[in-house]
Tab-separated table of C-alpha atoms and ligand atoms in Angstrom:
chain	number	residue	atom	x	y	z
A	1006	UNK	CA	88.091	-51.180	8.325
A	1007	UNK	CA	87.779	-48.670	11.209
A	1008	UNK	CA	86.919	-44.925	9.694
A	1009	UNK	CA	90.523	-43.877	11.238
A	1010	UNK	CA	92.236	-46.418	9.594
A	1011	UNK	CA	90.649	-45.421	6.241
A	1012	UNK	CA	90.753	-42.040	6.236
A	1013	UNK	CA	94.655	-42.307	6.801
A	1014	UNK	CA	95.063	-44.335	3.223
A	1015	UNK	CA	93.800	-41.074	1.893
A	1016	UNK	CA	96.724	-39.627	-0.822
A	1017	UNK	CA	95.678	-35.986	0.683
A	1018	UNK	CA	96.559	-37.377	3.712
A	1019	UNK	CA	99.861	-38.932	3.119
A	1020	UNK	CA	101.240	-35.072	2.511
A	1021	UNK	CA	99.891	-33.582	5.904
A	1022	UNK	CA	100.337	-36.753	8.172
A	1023	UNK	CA	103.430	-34.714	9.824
A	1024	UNK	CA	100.700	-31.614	10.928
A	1025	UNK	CA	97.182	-33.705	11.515
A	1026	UNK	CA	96.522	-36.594	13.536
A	1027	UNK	CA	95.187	-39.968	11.811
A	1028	UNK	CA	92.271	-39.309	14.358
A	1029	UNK	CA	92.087	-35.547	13.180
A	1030	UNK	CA	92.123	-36.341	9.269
A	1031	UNK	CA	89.270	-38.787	9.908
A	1032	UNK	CA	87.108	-35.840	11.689
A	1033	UNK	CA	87.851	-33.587	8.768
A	1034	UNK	CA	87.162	-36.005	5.797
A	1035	UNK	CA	83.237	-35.351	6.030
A	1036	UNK	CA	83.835	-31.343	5.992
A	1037	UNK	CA	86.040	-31.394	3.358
A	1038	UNK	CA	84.259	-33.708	0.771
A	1039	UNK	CA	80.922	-31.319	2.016
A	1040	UNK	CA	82.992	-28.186	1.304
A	1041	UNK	CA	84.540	-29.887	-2.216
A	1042	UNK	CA	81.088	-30.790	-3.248
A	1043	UNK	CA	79.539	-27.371	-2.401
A	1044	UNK	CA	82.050	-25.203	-4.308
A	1045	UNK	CA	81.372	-27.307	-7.428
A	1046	UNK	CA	77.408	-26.692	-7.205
A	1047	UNK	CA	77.873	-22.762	-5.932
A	1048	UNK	CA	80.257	-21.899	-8.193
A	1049	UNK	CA	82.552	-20.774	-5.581
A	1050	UNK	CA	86.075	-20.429	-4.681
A	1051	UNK	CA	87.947	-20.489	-0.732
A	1052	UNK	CA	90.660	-18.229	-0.653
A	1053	UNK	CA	93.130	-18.990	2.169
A	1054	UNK	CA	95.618	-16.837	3.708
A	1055	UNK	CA	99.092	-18.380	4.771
A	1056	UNK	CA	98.079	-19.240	8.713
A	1057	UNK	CA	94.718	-21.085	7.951
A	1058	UNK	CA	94.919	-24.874	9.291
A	1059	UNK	CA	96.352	-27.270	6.974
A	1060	UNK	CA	93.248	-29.125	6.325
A	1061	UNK	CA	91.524	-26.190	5.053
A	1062	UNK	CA	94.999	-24.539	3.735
A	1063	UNK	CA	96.463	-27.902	1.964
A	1064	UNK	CA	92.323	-29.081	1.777
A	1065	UNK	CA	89.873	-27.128	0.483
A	1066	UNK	CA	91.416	-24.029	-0.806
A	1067	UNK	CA	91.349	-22.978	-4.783
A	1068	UNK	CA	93.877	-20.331	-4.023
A	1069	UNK	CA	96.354	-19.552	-0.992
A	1070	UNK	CA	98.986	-16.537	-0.067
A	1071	UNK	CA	99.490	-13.751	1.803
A	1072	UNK	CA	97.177	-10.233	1.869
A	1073	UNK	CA	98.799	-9.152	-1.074
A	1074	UNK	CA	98.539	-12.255	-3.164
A	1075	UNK	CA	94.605	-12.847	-1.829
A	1076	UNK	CA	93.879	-9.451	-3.225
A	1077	UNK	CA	95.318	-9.882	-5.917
A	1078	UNK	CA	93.588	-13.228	-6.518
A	1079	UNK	CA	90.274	-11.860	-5.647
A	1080	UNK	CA	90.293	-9.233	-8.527
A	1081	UNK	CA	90.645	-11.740	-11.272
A	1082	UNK	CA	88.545	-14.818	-10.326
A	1083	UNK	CA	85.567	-16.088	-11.871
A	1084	UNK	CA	83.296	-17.665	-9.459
A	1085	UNK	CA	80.275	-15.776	-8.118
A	1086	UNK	CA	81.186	-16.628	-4.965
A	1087	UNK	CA	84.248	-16.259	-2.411
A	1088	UNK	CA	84.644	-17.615	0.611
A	1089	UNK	CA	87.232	-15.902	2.797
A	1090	UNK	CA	89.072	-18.137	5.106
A	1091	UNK	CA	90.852	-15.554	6.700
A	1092	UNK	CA	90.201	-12.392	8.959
A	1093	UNK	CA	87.312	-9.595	8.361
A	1094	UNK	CA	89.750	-7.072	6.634
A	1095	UNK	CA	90.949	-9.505	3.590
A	1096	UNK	CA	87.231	-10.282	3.330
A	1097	UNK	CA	86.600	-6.639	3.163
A	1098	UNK	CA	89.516	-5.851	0.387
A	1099	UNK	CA	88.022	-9.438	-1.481
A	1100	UNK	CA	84.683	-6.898	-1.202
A	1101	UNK	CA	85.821	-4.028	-2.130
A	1102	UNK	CA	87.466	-5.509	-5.305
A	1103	UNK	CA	84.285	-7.410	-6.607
A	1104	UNK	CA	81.361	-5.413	-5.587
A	1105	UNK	CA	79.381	-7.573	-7.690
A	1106	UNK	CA	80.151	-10.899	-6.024
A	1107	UNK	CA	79.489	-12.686	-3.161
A	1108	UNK	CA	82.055	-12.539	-0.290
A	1109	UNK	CA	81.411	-14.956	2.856
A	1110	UNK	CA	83.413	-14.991	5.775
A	1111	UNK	CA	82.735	-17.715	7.969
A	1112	UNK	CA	83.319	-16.119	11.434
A	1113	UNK	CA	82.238	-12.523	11.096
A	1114	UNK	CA	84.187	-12.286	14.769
A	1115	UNK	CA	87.025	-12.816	13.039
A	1116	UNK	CA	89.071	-9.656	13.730
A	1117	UNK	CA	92.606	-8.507	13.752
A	1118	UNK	CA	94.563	-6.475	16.906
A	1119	UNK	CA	96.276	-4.286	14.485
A	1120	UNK	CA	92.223	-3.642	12.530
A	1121	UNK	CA	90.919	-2.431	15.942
A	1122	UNK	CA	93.869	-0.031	17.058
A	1123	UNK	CA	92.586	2.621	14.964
A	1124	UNK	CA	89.436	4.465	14.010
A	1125	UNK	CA	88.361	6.920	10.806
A	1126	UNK	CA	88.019	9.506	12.879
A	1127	UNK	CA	91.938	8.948	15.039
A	1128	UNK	CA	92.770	9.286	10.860
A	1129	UNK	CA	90.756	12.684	10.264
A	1130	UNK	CA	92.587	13.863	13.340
A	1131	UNK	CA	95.738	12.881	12.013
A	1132	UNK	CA	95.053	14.472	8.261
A	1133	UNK	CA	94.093	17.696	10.096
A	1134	UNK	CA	97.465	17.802	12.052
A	1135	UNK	CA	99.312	17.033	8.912
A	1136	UNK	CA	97.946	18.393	6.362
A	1137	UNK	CA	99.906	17.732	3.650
A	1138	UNK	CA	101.604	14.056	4.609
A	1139	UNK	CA	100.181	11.472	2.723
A	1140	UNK	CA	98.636	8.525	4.971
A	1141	UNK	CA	99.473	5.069	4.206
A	1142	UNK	CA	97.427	2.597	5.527
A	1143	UNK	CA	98.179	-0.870	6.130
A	1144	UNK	CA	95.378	-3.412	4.885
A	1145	UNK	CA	94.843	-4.730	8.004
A	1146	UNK	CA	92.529	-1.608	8.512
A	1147	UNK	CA	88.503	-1.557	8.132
A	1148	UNK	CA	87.318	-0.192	4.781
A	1149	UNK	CA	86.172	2.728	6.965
A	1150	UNK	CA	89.734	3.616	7.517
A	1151	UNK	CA	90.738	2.812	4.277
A	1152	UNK	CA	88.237	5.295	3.070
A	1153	UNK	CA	90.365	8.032	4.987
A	1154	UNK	CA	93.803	7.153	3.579
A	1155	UNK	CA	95.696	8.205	0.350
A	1156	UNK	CA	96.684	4.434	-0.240
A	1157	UNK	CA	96.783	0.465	1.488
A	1158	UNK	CA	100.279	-1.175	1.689
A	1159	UNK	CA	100.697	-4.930	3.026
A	1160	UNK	CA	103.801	-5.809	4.356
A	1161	UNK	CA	105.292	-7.595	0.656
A	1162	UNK	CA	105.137	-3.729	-0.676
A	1163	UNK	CA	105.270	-1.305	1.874
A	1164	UNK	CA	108.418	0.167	1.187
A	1165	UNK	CA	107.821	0.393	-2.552
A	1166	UNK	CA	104.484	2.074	-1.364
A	1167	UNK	CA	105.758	4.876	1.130
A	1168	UNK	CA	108.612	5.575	-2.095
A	1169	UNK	CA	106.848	5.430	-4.712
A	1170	UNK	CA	104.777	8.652	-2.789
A	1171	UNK	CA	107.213	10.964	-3.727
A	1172	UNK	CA	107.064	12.481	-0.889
A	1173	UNK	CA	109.871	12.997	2.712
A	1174	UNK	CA	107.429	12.516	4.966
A	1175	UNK	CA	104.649	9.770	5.314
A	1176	UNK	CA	102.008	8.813	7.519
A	1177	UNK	CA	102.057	4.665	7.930
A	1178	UNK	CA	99.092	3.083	10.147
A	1179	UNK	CA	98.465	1.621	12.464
A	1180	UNK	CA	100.890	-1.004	13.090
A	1181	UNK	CA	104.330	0.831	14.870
A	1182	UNK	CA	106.606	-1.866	13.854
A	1183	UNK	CA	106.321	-2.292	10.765
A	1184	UNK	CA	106.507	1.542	10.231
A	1185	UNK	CA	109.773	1.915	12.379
A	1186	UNK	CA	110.929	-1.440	10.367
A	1187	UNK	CA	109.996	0.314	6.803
A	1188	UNK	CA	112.008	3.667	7.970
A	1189	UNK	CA	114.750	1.725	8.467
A	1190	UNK	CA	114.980	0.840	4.977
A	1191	UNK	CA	114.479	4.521	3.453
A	1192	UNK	CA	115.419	7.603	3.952
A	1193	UNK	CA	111.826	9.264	4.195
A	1194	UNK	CA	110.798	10.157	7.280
A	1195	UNK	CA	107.667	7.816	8.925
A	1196	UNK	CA	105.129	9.194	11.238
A	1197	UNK	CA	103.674	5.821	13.026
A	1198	UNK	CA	100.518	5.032	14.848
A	1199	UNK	CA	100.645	2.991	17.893
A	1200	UNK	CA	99.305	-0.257	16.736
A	1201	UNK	CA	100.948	-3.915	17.190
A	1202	UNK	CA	99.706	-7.117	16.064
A	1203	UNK	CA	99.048	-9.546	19.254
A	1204	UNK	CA	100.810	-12.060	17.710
A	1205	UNK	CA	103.819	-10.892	16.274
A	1206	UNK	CA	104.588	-7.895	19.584
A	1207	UNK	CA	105.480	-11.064	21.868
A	1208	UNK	CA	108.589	-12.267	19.834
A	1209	UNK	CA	111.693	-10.929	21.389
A	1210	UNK	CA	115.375	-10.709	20.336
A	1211	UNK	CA	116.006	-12.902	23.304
A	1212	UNK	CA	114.144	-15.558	21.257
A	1213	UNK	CA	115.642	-15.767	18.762
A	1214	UNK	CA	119.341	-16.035	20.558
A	1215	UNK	CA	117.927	-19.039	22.310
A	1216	UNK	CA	116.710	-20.839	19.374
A	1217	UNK	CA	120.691	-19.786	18.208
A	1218	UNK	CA	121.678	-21.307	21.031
A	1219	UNK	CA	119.452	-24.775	20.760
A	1220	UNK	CA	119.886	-25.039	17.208
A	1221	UNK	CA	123.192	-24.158	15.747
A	1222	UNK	CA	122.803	-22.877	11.954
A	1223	UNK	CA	119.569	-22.470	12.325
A	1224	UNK	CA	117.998	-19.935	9.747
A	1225	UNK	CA	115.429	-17.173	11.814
A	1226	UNK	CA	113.260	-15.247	9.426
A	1227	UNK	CA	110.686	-12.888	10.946
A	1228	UNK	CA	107.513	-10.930	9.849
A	1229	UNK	CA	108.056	-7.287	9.245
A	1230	UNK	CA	105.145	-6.951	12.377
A	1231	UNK	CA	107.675	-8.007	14.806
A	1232	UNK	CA	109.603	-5.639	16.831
A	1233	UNK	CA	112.425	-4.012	15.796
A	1234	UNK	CA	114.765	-5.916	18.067
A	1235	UNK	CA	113.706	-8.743	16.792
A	1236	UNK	CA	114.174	-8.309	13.240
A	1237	UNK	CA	117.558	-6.781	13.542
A	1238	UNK	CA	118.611	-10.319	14.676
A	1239	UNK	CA	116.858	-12.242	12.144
A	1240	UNK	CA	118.687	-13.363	8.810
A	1241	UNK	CA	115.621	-12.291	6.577
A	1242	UNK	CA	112.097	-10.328	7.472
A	1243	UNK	CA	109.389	-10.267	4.854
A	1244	UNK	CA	105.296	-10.649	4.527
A	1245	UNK	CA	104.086	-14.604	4.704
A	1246	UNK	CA	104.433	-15.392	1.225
A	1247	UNK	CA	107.886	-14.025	1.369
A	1248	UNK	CA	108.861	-16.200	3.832
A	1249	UNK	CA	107.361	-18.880	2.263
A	1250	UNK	CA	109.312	-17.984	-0.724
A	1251	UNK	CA	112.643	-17.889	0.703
A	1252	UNK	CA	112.269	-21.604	2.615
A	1253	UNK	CA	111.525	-22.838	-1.328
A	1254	UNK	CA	114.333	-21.184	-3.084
A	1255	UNK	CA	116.882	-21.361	0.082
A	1256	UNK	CA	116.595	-24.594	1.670
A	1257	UNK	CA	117.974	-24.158	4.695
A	1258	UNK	CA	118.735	-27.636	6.596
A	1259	UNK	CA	116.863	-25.752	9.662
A	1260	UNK	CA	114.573	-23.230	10.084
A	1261	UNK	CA	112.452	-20.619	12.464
A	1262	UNK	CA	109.761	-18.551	11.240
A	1263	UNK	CA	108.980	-16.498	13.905
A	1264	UNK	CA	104.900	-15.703	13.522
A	1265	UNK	CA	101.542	-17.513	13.497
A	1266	UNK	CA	102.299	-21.348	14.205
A	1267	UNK	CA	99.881	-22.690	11.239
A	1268	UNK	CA	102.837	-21.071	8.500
A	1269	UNK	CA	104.933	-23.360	9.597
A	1270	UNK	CA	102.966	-26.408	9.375
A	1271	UNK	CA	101.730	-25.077	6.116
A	1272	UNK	CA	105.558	-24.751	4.026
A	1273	UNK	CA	106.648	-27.670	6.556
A	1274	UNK	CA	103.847	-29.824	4.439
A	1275	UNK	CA	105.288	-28.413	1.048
A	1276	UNK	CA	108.996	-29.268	2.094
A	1277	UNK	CA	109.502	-32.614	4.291
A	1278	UNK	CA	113.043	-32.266	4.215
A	1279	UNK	CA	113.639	-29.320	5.888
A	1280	UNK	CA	113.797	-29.216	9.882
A	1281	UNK	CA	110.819	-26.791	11.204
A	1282	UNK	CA	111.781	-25.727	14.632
A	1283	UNK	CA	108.367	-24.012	16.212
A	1284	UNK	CA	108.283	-21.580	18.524
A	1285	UNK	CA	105.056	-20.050	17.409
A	1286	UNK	CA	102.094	-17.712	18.247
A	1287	UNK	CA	98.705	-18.565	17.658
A	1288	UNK	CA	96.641	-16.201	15.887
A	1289	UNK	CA	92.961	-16.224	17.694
A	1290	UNK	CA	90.973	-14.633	15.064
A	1291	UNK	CA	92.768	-16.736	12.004
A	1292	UNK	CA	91.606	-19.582	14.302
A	1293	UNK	CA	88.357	-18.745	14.324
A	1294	UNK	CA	87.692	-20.056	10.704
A	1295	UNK	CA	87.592	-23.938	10.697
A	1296	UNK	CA	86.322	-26.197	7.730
A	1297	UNK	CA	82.957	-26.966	9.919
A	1298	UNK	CA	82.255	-22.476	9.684
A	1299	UNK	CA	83.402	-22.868	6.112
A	1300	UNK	CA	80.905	-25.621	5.244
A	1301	UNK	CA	77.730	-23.593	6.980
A	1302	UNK	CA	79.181	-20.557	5.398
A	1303	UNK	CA	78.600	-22.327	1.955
A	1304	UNK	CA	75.621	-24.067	3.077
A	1305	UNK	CA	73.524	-21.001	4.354
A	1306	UNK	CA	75.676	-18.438	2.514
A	1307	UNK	CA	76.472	-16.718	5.260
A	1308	UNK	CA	78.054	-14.241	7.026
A	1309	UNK	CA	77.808	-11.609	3.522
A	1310	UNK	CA	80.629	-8.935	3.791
A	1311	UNK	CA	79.126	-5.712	3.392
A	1312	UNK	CA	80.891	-2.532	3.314
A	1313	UNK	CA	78.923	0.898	4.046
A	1314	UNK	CA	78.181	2.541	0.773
A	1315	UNK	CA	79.423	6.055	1.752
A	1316	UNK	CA	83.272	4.170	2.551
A	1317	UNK	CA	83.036	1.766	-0.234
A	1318	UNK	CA	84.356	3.743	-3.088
A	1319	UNK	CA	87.283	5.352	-1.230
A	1320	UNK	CA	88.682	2.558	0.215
A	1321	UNK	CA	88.596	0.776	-3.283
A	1322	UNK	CA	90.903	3.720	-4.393
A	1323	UNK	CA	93.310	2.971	-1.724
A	1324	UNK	CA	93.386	-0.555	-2.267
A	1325	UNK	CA	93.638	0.208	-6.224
A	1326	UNK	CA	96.374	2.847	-5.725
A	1327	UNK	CA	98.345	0.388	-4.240
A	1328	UNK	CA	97.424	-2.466	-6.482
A	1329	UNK	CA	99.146	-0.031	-9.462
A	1330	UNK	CA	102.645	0.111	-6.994
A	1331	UNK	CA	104.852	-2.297	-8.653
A	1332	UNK	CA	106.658	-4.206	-5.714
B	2476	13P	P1	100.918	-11.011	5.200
B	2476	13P	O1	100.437	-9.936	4.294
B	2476	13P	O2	102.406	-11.070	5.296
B	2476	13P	O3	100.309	-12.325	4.838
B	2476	13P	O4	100.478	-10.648	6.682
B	2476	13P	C1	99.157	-10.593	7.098
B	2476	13P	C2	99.035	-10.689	8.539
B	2476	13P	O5	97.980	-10.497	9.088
B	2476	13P	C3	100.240	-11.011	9.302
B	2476	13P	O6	99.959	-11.053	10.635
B	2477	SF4	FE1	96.010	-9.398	12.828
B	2477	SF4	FE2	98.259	-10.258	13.931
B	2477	SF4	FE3	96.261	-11.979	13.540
B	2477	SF4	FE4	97.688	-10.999	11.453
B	2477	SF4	S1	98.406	-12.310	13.070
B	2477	SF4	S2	95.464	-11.188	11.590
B	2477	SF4	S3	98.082	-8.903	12.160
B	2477	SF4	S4	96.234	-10.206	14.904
């Protein structure tokens, strides 16, 4: 039988034949029973964020969710090794939460808009200008930066965060959205950097009225990185695995999630019956992991997240700090 043909009688397949190609699937079968077979003998585990590709999402990943959740995950594994198949800063938290472990990422250009907005020293200047606001910064920081902040927040607790400071004023970096989108939810007063994620900035509010418009009761839920605009006209805003979340518990006949186009495919595989529409934005640096880098990665064990010594053990009290905020 031709290898096409064969590879699409695969079970694994059946579930993502709405997202990958028969000729696709039989390209990835050879990765994936590589990468399946390499975990096993290296004692090692992927962990996926929420916009990997389906065949590594749905394919070769022990455990999958959004920054928060992949932290979380990290700290309580087993294996001695963990593969990141996400962007630098998640593979820096995985790092900073198992010193003792092994953490590949397979792309070390794997970088994030909102990572590269902001420097230690823009958040020494900041700390001397305010002296006594406490900075919050968002994960999707380096560990450097990290290292200069009170505490992390992702976007599933960053209102619980900024209140459970204590505090009526708080620093929140470096992404300006989702600090203007937090302060509208509380009364304490945010100081924002002026950071925006390349994917989520180019949703607008006009968007979503067309998709309104195209699809009548359709449901719009947005990540708290979009604009303002934008998530004053969606029916629900929350981190990935939120979203994910309320498409499983909801189960709305029709549905938009405005951010990176691989979510969709990824719940869309999970529910069948639910209409997906897709106006999406593809994240470059999520896109730069694949299951051939993640193969190599486990093969050579390579690229090894390191984290310079003199940040390491402040940033892990940021992360920690906010690990203790119950969301
Ligand atoms: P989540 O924490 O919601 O998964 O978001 C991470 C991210 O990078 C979104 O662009
Ligand atoms: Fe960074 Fe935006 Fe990509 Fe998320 S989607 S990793 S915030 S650039």
């Amino acid at each position: 039988m031709h290898a096409t043909a064969l590879a699409s009688m695969d079970p694994l397949y059946q579930r993502l034949r709405g997202v990958i190609t028969p000729f696709d699937w039989a390209a990835f079968v050879g990765d994936i029973d590589a990468v399946l077979a390499l975990k096993h003998e290296r004692n090692a585990v992927i962990l996926a964020h929420n916009y990997q590709t389906p065949e590594i999402f749905h394919g070769v990943a022990d455990l999958v969710g959004d920054s928060l959740a992949l932290a979380r995950m990290a700290m309580k594994t087993e294996a001695d090794i963990i593969v990141l198949a996400g962007v630098h800063f998640m593979a820096e938290t995985a790092k900073l939460l198992n010193p003792d472990k092994t953490v590949l990422i397979p792309d070390l250009d794997a970088g994030c808009s909102l990572a590269e907005s902001i420097t230690a020293q823009d958040v020494r200047l900041l700390r001397e200008n305010y002296p006594d606001v406490p900075i919050v910064a968002y994960v999707n920081t380096t560990a450097a930066v990290k290292a200069e902040s009170d505490i992390c927040c992702t976007s599933s607790n960053a209102k619980a965060v900024v209140e459970s400071l204590g505090a009526s004023r708080v620093i929140m970096l470096p992404d300006e959205y989702l600090a203007r989108n937090v302060a509208a939810t509380t009364s304490i007063e945010i100081i924002s950097w002026k950071g925006h994620c390349e994917v989520h900035e180019r949703f607008t509010a006009a968007d979503i009225r067309e998709v309104r418009e195209s699809y009548p009761g359709i449901i719009v839920l947005a990540h708290p990185e979009c604009p303002p605009e934008v998530i004053a006209e969606a029916d629900f805003s929350g981190s990935t695995a939120a979203m994910a979340d309320y498409v499983g518990t909801r189960k709305p006949a029709r549905v938009v999630l405005l951010t990176e186009c691989s979510m969709s495919d990824n719940v869309a595989v999970q529910h069948p019956d639910i209409e997906f529409v897709r106006p999406c934005n593809l994240c470059p640096h999520m896109k730069r992991i694949t299951l051939a880098n993640i193969r190599r990665a486990l093969e050579a064990n390579r690229h090894v997240v390191r984290i310079d010594p003199s940040a390491a053990e402040r940033a892990r009290r940021s992360v920690e700090r906010m690990l203790a905020v119950r969301a």
